[in-house]
Amino acid sequence: MKRLYNFGAGPAVLPEEVLKKASKDLISYSDTGMGISEISHRSEIFKNILNEAKNDIKELMGLGEDFEILFLQGGASTVFDLIPMNFLHKSDFASFIDTGRWTKRAMDEAKFFAKVQMLASSEKVGYREIPDFDIEKINPKSKYLYICTNNTIYGTRFIKEKLPKSDLPLIGDMSSHILSETYPYKDFDLFFASTQKNLGPSGLTIVGVKKSFLQTAKDNLPAMLSYKFMAEKNSLYNTPPTFNIYFLGQVLKWIKENDGLEAIEKLNKEKAKILYEYIDNSNLFRNEVEKEDRSLMNVVFTSGNKNLDYKFIKNSEARGLLNLQGHRSFGGMRASIYNGMGLKGVKVLVDFMKNFEIKNK
Ligand SMILES: *Cc1c(COP(=O)(O)O)cnc(C)c1O
């Protein structure tokens, strides 16, 4: 079976060991004689899978008993609506730090339910950095401060040191870097991620929420849209995406078996360093993101010449390096190097870039 190097932003490359195990479990899970996707969500087997995944998330993220983990559907895009729907009343405000499309969308959705404040934005500089912000300027009517911790499109990320510190609940969209590095996950009152970037196939959304913050959520909401209700039901009110929860569980075990999050972080930093160092020294390619704010997961670059970028993408495909085109709204190239991408893939990419540079200078 052929496997090429997939640098797509999501659905994205997944650990091969997990794919192999999952393909077996699809036929028969753990000698049950049933495939994992054929097992009832009400069975003890599945409940154990779900609870183990919840516990492993908490363990890897360093979360205590004060956190609820929800397994939902609808993607990060539905969370953009459900957070304001659950936590805001019409006259409330929510504050946002705008780092591009994913925060803009979240802000636009919040406007259906309440008022929004844009505390800071890096739009003026093409979202090439995490903007400075003044916590003192938060609207007193704000119920939470919302950020996207890694912006997949522009290749930016909030390093730990720059995370906002205030008394206000902090909310983070972590879709594209969850469990890629040690991070003060427990300092967030709510974080969420679609799984298709770093944790599995598309179709599952993880929401982690502090119980104390969850207490402030509304009660009178439709069942499927209520975080409080879904927490009471342990995400088992209706049929959850059972395969995705199983797969997530396997990815979490894979992280644990590979010496945990510190080891994953070390490898991710090494991968990113190899790429950025080459790009910074290249006479052809450049990355314009403020160095401090660079993503470890999504490395954007361009030659500055549309035709040459196009040629690069075409040639890289022919070499088996797939999905290197940048986001359709941003152009250029983007190498997404999630947990599932090994060091080897990054080295092959850099070698290819070096060759391309020599031929096209
Ligand atoms: C991909 C992505 C989303 C959108 O996720 P969907 O599951 O497609 O709704 C939101 N935020 C970030 C940071 C993303 O990378």
PDB file of C-alpha atoms in Angstrom, residues 61-291:
ATOM      1  CA  MET A  61      -3.349  17.897  29.210  1.00  0.00           C
ATOM      2  CA  GLY A  62      -2.758  18.059  32.947  1.00  0.00           C
ATOM      3  CA  LEU A  63      -6.411  18.696  33.775  1.00  0.00           C
ATOM      4  CA  GLY A  64      -7.953  17.910  37.114  1.00  0.00           C
ATOM      5  CA  GLU A  65     -11.373  16.776  38.275  1.00  0.00           C
ATOM      6  CA  ASP A  66     -12.604  20.335  37.808  1.00  0.00           C
ATOM      7  CA  PHE A  67     -12.829  19.757  34.027  1.00  0.00           C
ATOM      8  CA  GLU A  68     -15.577  18.185  31.921  1.00  0.00           C
ATOM      9  CA  ILE A  69     -14.666  16.720  28.551  1.00  0.00           C
ATOM     10  CA  LEU A  70     -17.461  16.648  25.961  1.00  0.00           C
ATOM     11  CA  PHE A  71     -17.475  14.688  22.710  1.00  0.00           C
ATOM     12  CA  LEU A  72     -19.741  16.467  20.240  1.00  0.00           C
ATOM     13  CA  GLN A  73     -20.472  16.816  16.552  1.00  0.00           C
ATOM     14  CA  GLY A  74     -20.734  19.794  14.244  1.00  0.00           C
ATOM     15  CA  GLY A  75     -17.072  20.729  14.123  1.00  0.00           C
ATOM     16  CA  ALA A  76     -15.360  23.778  15.534  1.00  0.00           C
ATOM     17  CA  SER A  77     -17.710  25.850  13.387  1.00  0.00           C
ATOM     18  CA  THR A  78     -20.721  24.799  15.469  1.00  0.00           C
ATOM     19  CA  VAL A  79     -18.824  25.598  18.650  1.00  0.00           C
ATOM     20  CA  PHE A  80     -18.586  29.174  17.344  1.00  0.00           C
ATOM     21  CA  ASP A  81     -22.381  29.289  17.899  1.00  0.00           C
ATOM     22  CA  LEU A  82     -22.759  27.057  20.912  1.00  0.00           C
ATOM     23  CA  ILE A  83     -20.385  29.010  23.157  1.00  0.00           C
ATOM     24  CA  PRO A  84     -22.311  32.283  22.869  1.00  0.00           C
ATOM     25  CA  MET A  85     -25.624  30.387  22.881  1.00  0.00           C
ATOM     26  CA  ASN A  86     -24.714  28.660  26.149  1.00  0.00           C
ATOM     27  CA  PHE A  87     -22.923  31.443  27.961  1.00  0.00           C
ATOM     28  CA  LEU A  88     -24.235  34.813  26.755  1.00  0.00           C
ATOM     29  CA  HIS A  89     -27.416  36.811  27.224  1.00  0.00           C
ATOM     30  CA  LYS A  90     -28.456  39.437  24.693  1.00  0.00           C
ATOM     31  CA  SER A  91     -27.008  42.389  26.588  1.00  0.00           C
ATOM     32  CA  ASP A  92     -23.694  40.655  27.372  1.00  0.00           C
ATOM     33  CA  PHE A  93     -20.440  41.233  25.567  1.00  0.00           C
ATOM     34  CA  ALA A  94     -17.762  38.781  24.530  1.00  0.00           C
ATOM     35  CA  SER A  95     -14.229  40.000  23.795  1.00  0.00           C
ATOM     36  CA  PHE A  96     -12.074  38.647  20.985  1.00  0.00           C
ATOM     37  CA  ILE A  97      -8.462  38.883  19.952  1.00  0.00           C
ATOM     38  CA  ASP A  98      -8.607  38.685  16.180  1.00  0.00           C
ATOM     39  CA  THR A  99      -5.887  36.613  14.527  1.00  0.00           C
ATOM     40  CA  GLY A 100      -7.691  35.959  11.253  1.00  0.00           C
ATOM     41  CA  ARG A 101     -10.483  33.966   9.693  1.00  0.00           C
ATOM     42  CA  TRP A 102     -11.146  31.557  12.553  1.00  0.00           C
ATOM     43  CA  THR A 103     -11.592  34.306  15.119  1.00  0.00           C
ATOM     44  CA  LYS A 104     -13.526  36.490  12.658  1.00  0.00           C
ATOM     45  CA  ARG A 105     -15.954  33.647  12.081  1.00  0.00           C
ATOM     46  CA  ALA A 106     -16.340  33.035  15.791  1.00  0.00           C
ATOM     47  CA  MET A 107     -17.007  36.736  16.288  1.00  0.00           C
ATOM     48  CA  ASP A 108     -19.585  36.859  13.489  1.00  0.00           C
ATOM     49  CA  GLU A 109     -21.431  33.892  14.948  1.00  0.00           C
ATOM     50  CA  ALA A 110     -21.405  35.395  18.450  1.00  0.00           C
ATOM     51  CA  LYS A 111     -23.251  38.409  17.044  1.00  0.00           C
ATOM     52  CA  PHE A 112     -26.361  36.232  16.678  1.00  0.00           C
ATOM     53  CA  PHE A 113     -26.529  35.973  20.447  1.00  0.00           C
ATOM     54  CA  ALA A 114     -24.926  39.032  22.045  1.00  0.00           C
ATOM     55  CA  LYS A 115     -22.496  41.889  21.502  1.00  0.00           C
ATOM     56  CA  VAL A 116     -18.854  41.548  20.639  1.00  0.00           C
ATOM     57  CA  GLN A 117     -15.740  43.553  21.355  1.00  0.00           C
ATOM     58  CA  MET A 118     -12.632  43.219  19.255  1.00  0.00           C
ATOM     59  CA  LEU A 119      -9.943  43.822  21.826  1.00  0.00           C
ATOM     60  CA  ALA A 120      -7.099  43.669  19.294  1.00  0.00           C
ATOM     61  CA  SER A 121      -6.462  42.555  15.754  1.00  0.00           C
ATOM     62  CA  SER A 122      -3.466  41.875  13.549  1.00  0.00           C
ATOM     63  CA  GLU A 123      -5.479  42.344  10.350  1.00  0.00           C
ATOM     64  CA  LYS A 124      -3.493  45.470   9.431  1.00  0.00           C
ATOM     65  CA  VAL A 125      -0.309  43.422   9.146  1.00  0.00           C
ATOM     66  CA  GLY A 126      -1.934  40.592   7.221  1.00  0.00           C
ATOM     67  CA  TYR A 127      -2.261  38.494  10.397  1.00  0.00           C
ATOM     68  CA  ARG A 128       1.474  37.940  10.432  1.00  0.00           C
ATOM     69  CA  GLU A 129       1.672  38.228  14.191  1.00  0.00           C
ATOM     70  CA  ILE A 130      -0.227  37.846  17.431  1.00  0.00           C
ATOM     71  CA  PRO A 131      -1.381  41.408  18.131  1.00  0.00           C
ATOM     72  CA  ASP A 132      -0.559  43.309  21.291  1.00  0.00           C
ATOM     73  CA  PHE A 133      -3.559  43.783  23.516  1.00  0.00           C
ATOM     74  CA  ASP A 134      -4.457  45.732  26.632  1.00  0.00           C
ATOM     75  CA  ILE A 135      -6.351  43.626  29.169  1.00  0.00           C
ATOM     76  CA  GLU A 136      -7.458  46.822  30.928  1.00  0.00           C
ATOM     77  CA  LYS A 137      -9.527  47.723  27.874  1.00  0.00           C
ATOM     78  CA  ILE A 138     -11.811  44.716  28.141  1.00  0.00           C
ATOM     79  CA  ASN A 139     -15.446  45.763  28.171  1.00  0.00           C
ATOM     80  CA  PRO A 140     -16.795  45.454  31.751  1.00  0.00           C
ATOM     81  CA  LYS A 141     -19.854  43.679  30.346  1.00  0.00           C
ATOM     82  CA  SER A 142     -17.713  40.970  28.763  1.00  0.00           C
ATOM     83  CA  LYS A 143     -18.388  37.442  29.951  1.00  0.00           C
ATOM     84  CA  TYR A 144     -15.280  35.890  28.417  1.00  0.00           C
ATOM     85  CA  LEU A 145     -12.182  36.523  26.346  1.00  0.00           C
ATOM     86  CA  TYR A 146     -11.869  34.435  23.208  1.00  0.00           C
ATOM     87  CA  ILE A 147      -8.719  33.547  21.276  1.00  0.00           C
ATOM     88  CA  CYS A 148      -7.562  31.042  18.670  1.00  0.00           C
ATOM     89  CA  THR A 149      -4.356  29.581  20.066  1.00  0.00           C
ATOM     90  CA  ASN A 150      -2.968  28.445  16.698  1.00  0.00           C
ATOM     91  CA  ASN A 151      -4.206  30.030  13.505  1.00  0.00           C
ATOM     92  CA  THR A 152      -3.997  27.326  10.879  1.00  0.00           C
ATOM     93  CA  ILE A 153      -4.226  29.643   7.873  1.00  0.00           C
ATOM     94  CA  TYR A 154      -1.540  32.230   8.671  1.00  0.00           C
ATOM     95  CA  GLY A 155       0.760  29.938  10.643  1.00  0.00           C
ATOM     96  CA  THR A 156       0.642  31.888  13.890  1.00  0.00           C
ATOM     97  CA  ARG A 157       0.343  30.711  17.467  1.00  0.00           C
ATOM     98  CA  PHE A 158       0.067  32.125  20.945  1.00  0.00           C
ATOM     99  CA  ILE A 159       3.183  31.075  22.777  1.00  0.00           C
ATOM    100  CA  LYS A 160       2.510  30.332  26.440  1.00  0.00           C
ATOM    101  CA  GLU A 161       4.139  33.548  27.584  1.00  0.00           C
ATOM    102  CA  LYS A 162       1.759  35.694  25.525  1.00  0.00           C
ATOM    103  CA  LEU A 163      -1.501  34.138  26.668  1.00  0.00           C
ATOM    104  CA  PRO A 164      -3.847  36.743  28.154  1.00  0.00           C
ATOM    105  CA  LYS A 165      -4.057  36.849  31.931  1.00  0.00           C
ATOM    106  CA  SER A 166      -7.194  38.333  33.440  1.00  0.00           C
ATOM    107  CA  ASP A 167     -10.044  37.477  35.791  1.00  0.00           C
ATOM    108  CA  LEU A 168     -12.278  36.870  32.813  1.00  0.00           C
ATOM    109  CA  PRO A 169     -12.874  33.288  31.659  1.00  0.00           C
ATOM    110  CA  LEU A 170     -10.527  32.453  28.803  1.00  0.00           C
ATOM    111  CA  ILE A 171     -11.749  30.477  25.789  1.00  0.00           C
ATOM    112  CA  GLY A 172      -9.432  28.938  23.191  1.00  0.00           C
ATOM    113  CA  ASP A 173      -9.979  27.394  19.764  1.00  0.00           C
ATOM    114  CA  MET A 174      -7.151  24.826  19.742  1.00  0.00           C
ATOM    115  CA  SER A 175      -8.237  22.899  16.660  1.00  0.00           C
ATOM    116  CA  SER A 176      -4.888  22.904  14.905  1.00  0.00           C
ATOM    117  CA  HIS A 177      -2.429  22.448  17.758  1.00  0.00           C
ATOM    118  CA  ILE A 178      -4.177  20.613  20.567  1.00  0.00           C
ATOM    119  CA  LEU A 179      -1.778  18.105  22.133  1.00  0.00           C
ATOM    120  CA  SER A 180       1.113  19.185  19.939  1.00  0.00           C
ATOM    121  CA  GLU A 181       2.997  20.689  22.866  1.00  0.00           C
ATOM    122  CA  THR A 182       2.762  21.155  26.610  1.00  0.00           C
ATOM    123  CA  TYR A 183       0.542  24.138  27.135  1.00  0.00           C
ATOM    124  CA  PRO A 184      -1.288  25.706  30.078  1.00  0.00           C
ATOM    125  CA  TYR A 185      -4.479  23.941  29.046  1.00  0.00           C
ATOM    126  CA  LYS A 186      -5.817  24.138  32.584  1.00  0.00           C
ATOM    127  CA  ASP A 187      -5.736  27.939  32.506  1.00  0.00           C
ATOM    128  CA  PHE A 188      -8.542  27.931  29.940  1.00  0.00           C
ATOM    129  CA  ASP A 189     -12.123  27.888  31.147  1.00  0.00           C
ATOM    130  CA  LEU A 190     -13.138  26.331  27.868  1.00  0.00           C
ATOM    131  CA  PHE A 191     -11.114  24.966  24.985  1.00  0.00           C
ATOM    132  CA  PHE A 192     -12.231  23.091  21.930  1.00  0.00           C
ATOM    133  CA  ALA A 193     -10.884  21.366  18.854  1.00  0.00           C
ATOM    134  CA  SER A 194     -12.129  19.550  15.813  1.00  0.00           C
ATOM    135  CA  THR A 195     -10.231  16.279  15.674  1.00  0.00           C
ATOM    136  CA  GLN A 196      -9.316  16.280  11.977  1.00  0.00           C
ATOM    137  CA  LYS A 197      -6.141  18.360  12.389  1.00  0.00           C
ATOM    138  CA  ASN A 198      -4.143  16.523  15.009  1.00  0.00           C
ATOM    139  CA  LEU A 199      -6.226  13.794  16.584  1.00  0.00           C
ATOM    140  CA  GLY A 200      -8.170  11.726  14.089  1.00  0.00           C
ATOM    141  CA  PRO A 201     -10.682  11.753  11.268  1.00  0.00           C
ATOM    142  CA  SER A 202     -13.234  14.557  10.893  1.00  0.00           C
ATOM    143  CA  GLY A 203     -16.567  14.246  12.654  1.00  0.00           C
ATOM    144  CA  LEU A 204     -15.725  14.698  16.327  1.00  0.00           C
ATOM    145  CA  THR A 205     -15.366  17.886  18.329  1.00  0.00           C
ATOM    146  CA  ILE A 206     -13.739  17.911  21.747  1.00  0.00           C
ATOM    147  CA  VAL A 207     -14.848  20.544  24.232  1.00  0.00           C
ATOM    148  CA  GLY A 208     -13.056  20.842  27.556  1.00  0.00           C
ATOM    149  CA  VAL A 209     -14.818  23.059  30.057  1.00  0.00           C
ATOM    150  CA  LYS A 210     -14.187  23.956  33.659  1.00  0.00           C
ATOM    151  CA  LYS A 211     -17.070  22.828  35.838  1.00  0.00           C
ATOM    152  CA  SER A 212     -17.214  26.229  37.528  1.00  0.00           C
ATOM    153  CA  PHE A 213     -17.613  27.933  34.148  1.00  0.00           C
ATOM    154  CA  LEU A 214     -20.133  25.342  32.980  1.00  0.00           C
ATOM    155  CA  GLN A 215     -22.252  26.238  36.008  1.00  0.00           C
ATOM    156  CA  THR A 216     -22.730  29.697  34.507  1.00  0.00           C
ATOM    157  CA  ALA A 217     -24.261  28.251  31.313  1.00  0.00           C
ATOM    158  CA  LYS A 218     -27.959  28.597  30.553  1.00  0.00           C
ATOM    159  CA  ASP A 219     -30.313  25.766  31.478  1.00  0.00           C
ATOM    160  CA  ASN A 220     -33.178  26.218  29.058  1.00  0.00           C
ATOM    161  CA  LEU A 221     -31.567  25.170  25.803  1.00  0.00           C
ATOM    162  CA  PRO A 222     -32.377  22.426  23.296  1.00  0.00           C
ATOM    163  CA  ALA A 223     -30.861  19.159  24.508  1.00  0.00           C
ATOM    164  CA  MET A 224     -28.315  18.640  21.735  1.00  0.00           C
ATOM    165  CA  LEU A 225     -27.108  22.233  21.967  1.00  0.00           C
ATOM    166  CA  SER A 226     -26.764  22.417  25.749  1.00  0.00           C
ATOM    167  CA  TYR A 227     -23.280  21.904  27.150  1.00  0.00           C
ATOM    168  CA  LYS A 228     -24.673  21.382  30.656  1.00  0.00           C
ATOM    169  CA  PHE A 229     -27.052  18.709  29.434  1.00  0.00           C
ATOM    170  CA  MET A 230     -24.448  16.951  27.309  1.00  0.00           C
ATOM    171  CA  ALA A 231     -22.088  16.924  30.304  1.00  0.00           C
ATOM    172  CA  GLU A 232     -24.823  15.369  32.493  1.00  0.00           C
ATOM    173  CA  LYS A 233     -25.300  12.683  29.853  1.00  0.00           C
ATOM    174  CA  ASN A 234     -21.541  12.003  29.509  1.00  0.00           C
ATOM    175  CA  SER A 235     -21.886  12.851  25.774  1.00  0.00           C
ATOM    176  CA  LEU A 236     -24.139   9.808  25.418  1.00  0.00           C
ATOM    177  CA  TYR A 237     -27.575  11.390  25.045  1.00  0.00           C
ATOM    178  CA  ASN A 238     -27.799  10.348  21.411  1.00  0.00           C
ATOM    179  CA  THR A 239     -25.470   8.227  19.284  1.00  0.00           C
ATOM    180  CA  PRO A 240     -22.050   9.860  19.316  1.00  0.00           C
ATOM    181  CA  PRO A 241     -19.491   9.342  16.518  1.00  0.00           C
ATOM    182  CA  THR A 242     -18.294   6.059  18.007  1.00  0.00           C
ATOM    183  CA  PHE A 243     -15.502   5.326  15.538  1.00  0.00           C
ATOM    184  CA  ASN A 244     -14.049   8.803  15.976  1.00  0.00           C
ATOM    185  CA  ILE A 245     -14.048   8.512  19.751  1.00  0.00           C
ATOM    186  CA  TYR A 246     -12.353   5.113  19.470  1.00  0.00           C
ATOM    187  CA  PHE A 247      -9.795   6.574  17.048  1.00  0.00           C
ATOM    188  CA  LEU A 248      -9.111   9.545  19.292  1.00  0.00           C
ATOM    189  CA  GLY A 249      -8.528   7.085  22.141  1.00  0.00           C
ATOM    190  CA  GLN A 250      -5.968   5.236  20.035  1.00  0.00           C
ATOM    191  CA  VAL A 251      -4.153   8.462  19.153  1.00  0.00           C
ATOM    192  CA  LEU A 252      -3.999   9.380  22.840  1.00  0.00           C
ATOM    193  CA  LYS A 253      -2.539   5.978  23.654  1.00  0.00           C
ATOM    194  CA  TRP A 254      -0.054   6.447  20.811  1.00  0.00           C
ATOM    195  CA  ILE A 255       1.075   9.732  22.389  1.00  0.00           C
ATOM    196  CA  LYS A 256       1.455   8.022  25.757  1.00  0.00           C
ATOM    197  CA  GLU A 257       3.392   5.131  24.231  1.00  0.00           C
ATOM    198  CA  ASN A 258       5.703   7.605  22.502  1.00  0.00           C
ATOM    199  CA  ASP A 259       6.810   9.008  25.856  1.00  0.00           C
ATOM    200  CA  GLY A 260       4.025  11.542  26.261  1.00  0.00           C
ATOM    201  CA  LEU A 261       3.454  15.158  25.412  1.00  0.00           C
ATOM    202  CA  GLU A 262       6.948  16.394  26.310  1.00  0.00           C
ATOM    203  CA  ALA A 263       8.461  13.999  23.782  1.00  0.00           C
ATOM    204  CA  ILE A 264       5.880  14.955  21.131  1.00  0.00           C
ATOM    205  CA  GLU A 265       6.658  18.630  21.770  1.00  0.00           C
ATOM    206  CA  LYS A 266      10.375  18.029  21.430  1.00  0.00           C
ATOM    207  CA  LEU A 267       9.898  16.316  18.094  1.00  0.00           C
ATOM    208  CA  ASN A 268       7.458  18.958  16.855  1.00  0.00           C
ATOM    209  CA  LYS A 269       9.910  21.709  17.765  1.00  0.00           C
ATOM    210  CA  GLU A 270      12.685  19.913  15.950  1.00  0.00           C
ATOM    211  CA  LYS A 271      10.533  19.480  12.832  1.00  0.00           C
ATOM    212  CA  ALA A 272       9.494  23.135  12.821  1.00  0.00           C
ATOM    213  CA  LYS A 273      13.068  24.299  13.431  1.00  0.00           C
ATOM    214  CA  ILE A 274      14.403  22.389  10.418  1.00  0.00           C
ATOM    215  CA  LEU A 275      11.804  23.977   8.158  1.00  0.00           C
ATOM    216  CA  TYR A 276      11.994  27.528   9.486  1.00  0.00           C
ATOM    217  CA  GLU A 277      15.781  27.524   9.547  1.00  0.00           C
ATOM    218  CA  TYR A 278      15.937  26.494   5.943  1.00  0.00           C
ATOM    219  CA  ILE A 279      13.286  29.038   4.884  1.00  0.00           C
ATOM    220  CA  ASP A 280      15.000  31.872   6.793  1.00  0.00           C
ATOM    221  CA  ASN A 281      18.282  31.131   5.034  1.00  0.00           C
ATOM    222  CA  SER A 282      16.723  30.579   1.635  1.00  0.00           C
ATOM    223  CA  ASN A 283      17.138  33.040  -1.200  1.00  0.00           C
ATOM    224  CA  LEU A 284      13.896  31.922  -2.755  1.00  0.00           C
ATOM    225  CA  PHE A 285      11.375  31.206   0.004  1.00  0.00           C
ATOM    226  CA  ARG A 286      10.283  33.344   2.889  1.00  0.00           C
ATOM    227  CA  ASN A 287       8.003  33.164   5.896  1.00  0.00           C
ATOM    228  CA  GLU A 288       6.784  36.543   7.066  1.00  0.00           C
ATOM    229  CA  VAL A 289       5.366  35.564  10.437  1.00  0.00           C
ATOM    230  CA  GLU A 290       6.871  37.313  13.454  1.00  0.00           C
ATOM    231  CA  LYS A 291       9.430  34.777  14.681  1.00  0.00           C
TER     232      LYS A 291
END
